[in-house]
mmCIF file of C-alpha atoms in Angstrom:
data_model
loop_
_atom_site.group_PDB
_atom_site.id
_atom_site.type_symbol
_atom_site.label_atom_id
_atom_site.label_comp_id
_atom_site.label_asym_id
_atom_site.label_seq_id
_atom_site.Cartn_x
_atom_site.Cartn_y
_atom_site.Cartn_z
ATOM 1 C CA UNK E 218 80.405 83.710 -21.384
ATOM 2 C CA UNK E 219 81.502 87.040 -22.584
ATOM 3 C CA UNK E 220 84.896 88.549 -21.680
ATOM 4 C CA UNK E 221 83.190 90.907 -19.233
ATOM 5 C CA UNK E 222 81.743 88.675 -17.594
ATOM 6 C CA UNK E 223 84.978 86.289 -16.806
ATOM 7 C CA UNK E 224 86.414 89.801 -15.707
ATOM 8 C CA UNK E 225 84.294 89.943 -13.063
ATOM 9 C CA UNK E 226 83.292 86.449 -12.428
ATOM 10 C CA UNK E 227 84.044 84.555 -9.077
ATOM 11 C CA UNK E 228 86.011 81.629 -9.656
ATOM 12 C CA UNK E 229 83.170 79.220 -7.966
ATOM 13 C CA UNK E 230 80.918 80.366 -10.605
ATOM 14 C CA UNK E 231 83.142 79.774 -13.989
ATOM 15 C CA UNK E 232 80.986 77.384 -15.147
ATOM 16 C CA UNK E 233 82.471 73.132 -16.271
ATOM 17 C CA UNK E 234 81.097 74.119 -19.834
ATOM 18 C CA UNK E 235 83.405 77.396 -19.665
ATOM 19 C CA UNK E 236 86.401 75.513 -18.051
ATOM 20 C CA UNK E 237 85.973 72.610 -21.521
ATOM 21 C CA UNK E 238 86.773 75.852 -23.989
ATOM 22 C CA UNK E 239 90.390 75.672 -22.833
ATOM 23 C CA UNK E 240 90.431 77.403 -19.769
ATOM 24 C CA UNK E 241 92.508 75.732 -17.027
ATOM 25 C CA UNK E 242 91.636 75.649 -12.985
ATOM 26 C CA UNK E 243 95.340 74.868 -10.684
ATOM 27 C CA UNK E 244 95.375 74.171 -7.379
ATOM 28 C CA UNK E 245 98.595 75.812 -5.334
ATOM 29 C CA UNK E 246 99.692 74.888 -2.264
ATOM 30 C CA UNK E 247 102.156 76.306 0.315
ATOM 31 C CA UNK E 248 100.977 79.728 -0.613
ATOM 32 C CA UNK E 249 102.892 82.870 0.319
ATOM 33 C CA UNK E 250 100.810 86.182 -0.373
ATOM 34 C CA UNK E 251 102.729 89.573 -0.137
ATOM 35 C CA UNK E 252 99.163 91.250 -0.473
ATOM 36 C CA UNK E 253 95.972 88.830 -0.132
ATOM 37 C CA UNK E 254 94.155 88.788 -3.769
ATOM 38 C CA UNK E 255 90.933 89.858 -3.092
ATOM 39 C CA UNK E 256 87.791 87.357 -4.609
ATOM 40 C CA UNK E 257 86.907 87.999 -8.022
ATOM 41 C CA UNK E 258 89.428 90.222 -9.412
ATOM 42 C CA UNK E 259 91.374 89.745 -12.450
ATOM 43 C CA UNK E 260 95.220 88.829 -11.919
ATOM 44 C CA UNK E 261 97.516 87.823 -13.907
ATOM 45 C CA UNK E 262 99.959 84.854 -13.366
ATOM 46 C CA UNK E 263 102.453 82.683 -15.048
ATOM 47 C CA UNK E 264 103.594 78.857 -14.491
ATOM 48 C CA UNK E 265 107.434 79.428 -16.348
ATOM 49 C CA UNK E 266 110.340 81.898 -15.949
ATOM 50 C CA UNK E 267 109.540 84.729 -18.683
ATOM 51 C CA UNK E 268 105.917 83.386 -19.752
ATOM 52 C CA UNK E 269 103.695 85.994 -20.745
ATOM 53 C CA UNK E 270 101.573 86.673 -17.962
ATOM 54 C CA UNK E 271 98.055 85.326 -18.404
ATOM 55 C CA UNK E 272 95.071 87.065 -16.800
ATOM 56 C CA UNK E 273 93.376 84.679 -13.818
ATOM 57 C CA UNK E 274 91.153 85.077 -10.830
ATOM 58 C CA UNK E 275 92.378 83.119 -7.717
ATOM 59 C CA UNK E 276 90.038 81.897 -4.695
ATOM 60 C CA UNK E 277 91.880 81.142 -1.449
ATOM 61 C CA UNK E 278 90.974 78.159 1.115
ATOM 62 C CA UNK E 279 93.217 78.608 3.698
ATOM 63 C CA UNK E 280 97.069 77.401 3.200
ATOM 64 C CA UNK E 281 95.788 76.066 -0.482
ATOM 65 C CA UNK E 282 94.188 78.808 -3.764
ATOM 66 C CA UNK E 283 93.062 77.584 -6.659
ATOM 67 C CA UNK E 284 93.809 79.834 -10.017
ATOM 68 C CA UNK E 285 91.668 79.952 -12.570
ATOM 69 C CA UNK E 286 93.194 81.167 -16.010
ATOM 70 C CA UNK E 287 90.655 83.342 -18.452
ATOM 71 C CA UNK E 288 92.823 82.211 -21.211
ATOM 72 C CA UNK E 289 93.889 79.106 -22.677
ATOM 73 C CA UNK E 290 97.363 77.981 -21.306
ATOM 74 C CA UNK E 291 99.215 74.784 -21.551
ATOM 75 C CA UNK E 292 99.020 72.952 -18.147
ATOM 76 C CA UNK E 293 101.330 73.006 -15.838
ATOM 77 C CA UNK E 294 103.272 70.024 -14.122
ATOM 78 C CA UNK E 295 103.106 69.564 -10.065
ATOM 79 C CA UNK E 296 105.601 71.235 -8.167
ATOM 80 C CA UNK E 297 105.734 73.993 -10.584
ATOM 81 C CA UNK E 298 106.055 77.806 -9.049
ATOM 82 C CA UNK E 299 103.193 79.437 -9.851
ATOM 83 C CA UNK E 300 103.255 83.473 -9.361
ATOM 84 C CA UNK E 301 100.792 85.856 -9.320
ATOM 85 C CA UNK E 302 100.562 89.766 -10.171
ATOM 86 C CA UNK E 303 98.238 92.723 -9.455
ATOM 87 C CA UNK E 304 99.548 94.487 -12.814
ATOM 88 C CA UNK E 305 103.904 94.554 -12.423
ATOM 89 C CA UNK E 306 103.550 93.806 -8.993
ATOM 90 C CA UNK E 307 104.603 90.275 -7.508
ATOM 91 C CA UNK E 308 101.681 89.513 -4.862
ATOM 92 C CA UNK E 309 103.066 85.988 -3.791
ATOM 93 C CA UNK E 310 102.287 82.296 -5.164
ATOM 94 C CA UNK E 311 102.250 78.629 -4.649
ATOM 95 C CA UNK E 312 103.613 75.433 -5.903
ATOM 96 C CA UNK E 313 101.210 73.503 -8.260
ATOM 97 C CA UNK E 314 99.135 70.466 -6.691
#
């Protein structure tokens, strides 16, 4: 899958075979959005105080999201923050599943 393509790609359709070339799916719970991410768009996000912020598309299910990174990233252990920003601007988060 091209680059464009994950860009604009809904995380329910980032295929298993995409997901086994290092990209990683979280589940957050407990969310708290400043601004509701809207389905599809590229985010970016980070699981660790100063991490470079990774680019991701997040699908929300009611008090749960799940964040799907377009770039390889170590996982990241339950109970974990993780944040999410439109560009330099906090949008809200969860705690890793």
């Amino acid at each position: 899958m091209s680059r464009a393509a994950l860009d604009n790609a809904n995380v329910d359709k980032i295929s298993s075979a995409t997901l086994d070339k290092g990209l990683i799916d979280i589940s957050i719970e407990n969310c708290n959005w400043l601004v509701r991410p809207e389905e599809g768009k590229t985010y970016s996000a980070r699981t660790r105080y100063r991490q470079t912020l990774l680019p991701c598309v997040v699908a929300i299910n009611g008090a749960e999201a799940k964040v799907t990174f377009l770039a390889s990233t170590e996982p990241a252990a339950p109970g974990q923050s993780l944040v999410v920003y439109d560009g330099e601007v906090c949008i809200g988060g969860g705690i890793i599943d």
